[in-house]
Amino acid sequence: MPCHLILSKLSEKCPSAVLAVLDSLVDPLQKTINFKPKQDAVKQEVDRNEDMIRSALRAIASLNRISGGDCSLRFKNLTNEITKSPTLSEKYNSIRNE
């Protein structure tokens, strides 16, 4: 989660540097938002996973605000995947409205 916060701050302060590596950020973010805890996971693990997903979605929202971010096809595909998923889309929209 600290990495997501750093990424959000970097997208505000050094957007060109973040855009240069945007493609390499897609896979880790995608793995985070798509991770499903085990069926026998305790409540604490489930809550921790939800926090990680919200943190990743905040970072994605910050990256989405960078002008020129639409130049990355992989990042576009990630945002399309989020908007197509009902649960992720709901969380993403609430984060964007914060």
CSV table of N, CA, C and O in Angstrom, one decimal, residues 1-3 10 13-14 27 34 36-37 45-46 48 53 56 63-65 72-73 81 83 85 88-89 92-93:
chain,number,residue,atom,x,y,z
A,1,MET,N,0.8,-1.2,0.0
A,1,MET,CA,0.0,0.0,0.0
A,1,MET,C,0.9,1.3,0.0
A,1,MET,O,0.5,2.2,-0.7
A,2,PRO,N,2.0,1.3,0.7
A,2,PRO,CA,2.8,2.5,0.6
A,2,PRO,C,3.3,2.7,-0.9
A,2,PRO,O,3.4,3.9,-1.3
A,3,CYS,N,3.5,1.7,-1.6
A,3,CYS,CA,3.9,1.8,-3.0
A,3,CYS,C,2.8,2.5,-3.8
A,3,CYS,O,3.1,3.3,-4.7
A,10,LEU,N,3.9,10.5,-7.1
A,10,LEU,CA,4.8,10.6,-8.3
A,10,LEU,C,4.0,11.1,-9.5
A,10,LEU,O,4.5,11.8,-10.3
A,13,LYS,N,3.6,14.8,-9.2
A,13,LYS,CA,4.9,15.6,-9.2
A,13,LYS,C,5.7,15.4,-10.4
A,13,LYS,O,6.3,16.3,-10.9
A,14,CYS,N,5.8,14.1,-10.9
A,14,CYS,CA,6.6,13.8,-12.1
A,14,CYS,C,5.9,13.0,-13.1
A,14,CYS,O,6.2,11.8,-13.3
A,27,ASP,N,0.8,-4.7,-14.9
A,27,ASP,CA,0.7,-6.1,-14.4
A,27,ASP,C,0.6,-6.2,-12.8
A,27,ASP,O,-0.3,-6.9,-12.3
A,34,ASN,N,-7.2,-8.1,-8.9
A,34,ASN,CA,-7.8,-9.3,-9.2
A,34,ASN,C,-7.6,-10.4,-8.2
A,34,ASN,O,-8.1,-11.5,-8.4
A,36,LYS,N,-7.9,-12.8,-5.3
A,36,LYS,CA,-9.0,-13.3,-4.5
A,36,LYS,C,-8.5,-14.1,-3.3
A,36,LYS,O,-7.7,-15.1,-3.5
A,37,PRO,N,-8.9,-13.8,-2.1
A,37,PRO,CA,-8.4,-14.6,-0.9
A,37,PRO,C,-9.0,-16.0,-0.9
A,37,PRO,O,-10.0,-16.2,-1.6
A,45,GLU,N,-7.9,-11.2,6.9
A,45,GLU,CA,-7.3,-11.4,5.5
A,45,GLU,C,-8.2,-10.8,4.5
A,45,GLU,O,-7.7,-10.1,3.5
A,46,VAL,N,-9.5,-11.0,4.6
A,46,VAL,CA,-10.4,-10.5,3.6
A,46,VAL,C,-10.4,-9.0,3.6
A,46,VAL,O,-10.4,-8.3,2.6
A,48,ARG,N,-8.0,-7.0,4.7
A,48,ARG,CA,-6.7,-6.6,4.2
A,48,ARG,C,-6.7,-6.6,2.7
A,48,ARG,O,-6.2,-5.7,2.1
A,53,ILE,N,-7.0,-3.6,-2.6
A,53,ILE,CA,-7.7,-3.3,-3.8
A,53,ILE,C,-8.1,-1.8,-3.9
A,53,ILE,O,-7.9,-1.2,-4.9
A,56,ALA,N,-4.9,0.1,-4.6
A,56,ALA,CA,-4.5,0.0,-6.0
A,56,ALA,C,-5.4,0.9,-6.9
A,56,ALA,O,-5.0,1.5,-7.9
A,63,LEU,N,-3.2,7.7,-11.8
A,63,LEU,CA,-2.5,7.6,-13.1
A,63,LEU,C,-3.4,8.0,-14.2
A,63,LEU,O,-3.0,8.5,-15.2
A,64,ASN,N,-4.7,7.8,-14.0
A,64,ASN,CA,-5.7,8.1,-15.0
A,64,ASN,C,-5.8,9.6,-15.2
A,64,ASN,O,-6.2,10.1,-16.3
A,65,ARG,N,-5.5,10.4,-14.2
A,65,ARG,CA,-5.6,11.8,-14.3
A,65,ARG,C,-4.4,12.5,-15.1
A,65,ARG,O,-4.4,13.6,-15.4
A,72,SER,N,-0.9,4.5,-23.5
A,72,SER,CA,-0.6,3.1,-23.1
A,72,SER,C,-1.8,2.2,-23.3
A,72,SER,O,-2.8,2.4,-22.6
A,73,LEU,N,-1.7,1.3,-24.3
A,73,LEU,CA,-2.8,0.4,-24.6
A,73,LEU,C,-3.1,-0.5,-23.4
A,73,LEU,O,-4.2,-0.8,-23.1
A,81,GLU,N,-11.2,-3.0,-18.1
A,81,GLU,CA,-11.5,-4.2,-17.3
A,81,GLU,C,-12.2,-3.7,-16.0
A,81,GLU,O,-13.1,-4.4,-15.5
A,83,THR,N,-13.9,-1.0,-15.5
A,83,THR,CA,-15.3,-0.4,-15.7
A,83,THR,C,-16.3,-1.5,-16.1
A,83,THR,O,-17.5,-1.4,-15.8
A,85,SER,N,-16.2,-4.6,-14.8
A,85,SER,CA,-16.5,-5.4,-13.6
A,85,SER,C,-17.4,-4.6,-12.6
A,85,SER,O,-17.0,-3.6,-12.2
A,88,LEU,N,-15.7,-3.9,-9.1
A,88,LEU,CA,-14.5,-3.0,-9.2
A,88,LEU,C,-15.0,-1.6,-9.7
A,88,LEU,O,-14.5,-0.6,-9.2
A,89,SER,N,-15.9,-1.6,-10.6
A,89,SER,CA,-16.4,-0.3,-11.1
A,89,SER,C,-17.0,0.5,-10.0
A,89,SER,O,-16.8,1.7,-9.9
A,92,TYR,N,-14.2,1.8,-7.8
A,92,TYR,CA,-13.4,2.8,-8.5
A,92,TYR,C,-14.2,4.1,-8.6
A,92,TYR,O,-13.6,5.2,-8.4
A,93,ASN,N,-15.4,4.1,-8.9
A,93,ASN,CA,-16.2,5.3,-9.0
A,93,ASN,C,-16.3,6.0,-7.6
A,93,ASN,O,-16.2,7.3,-7.6
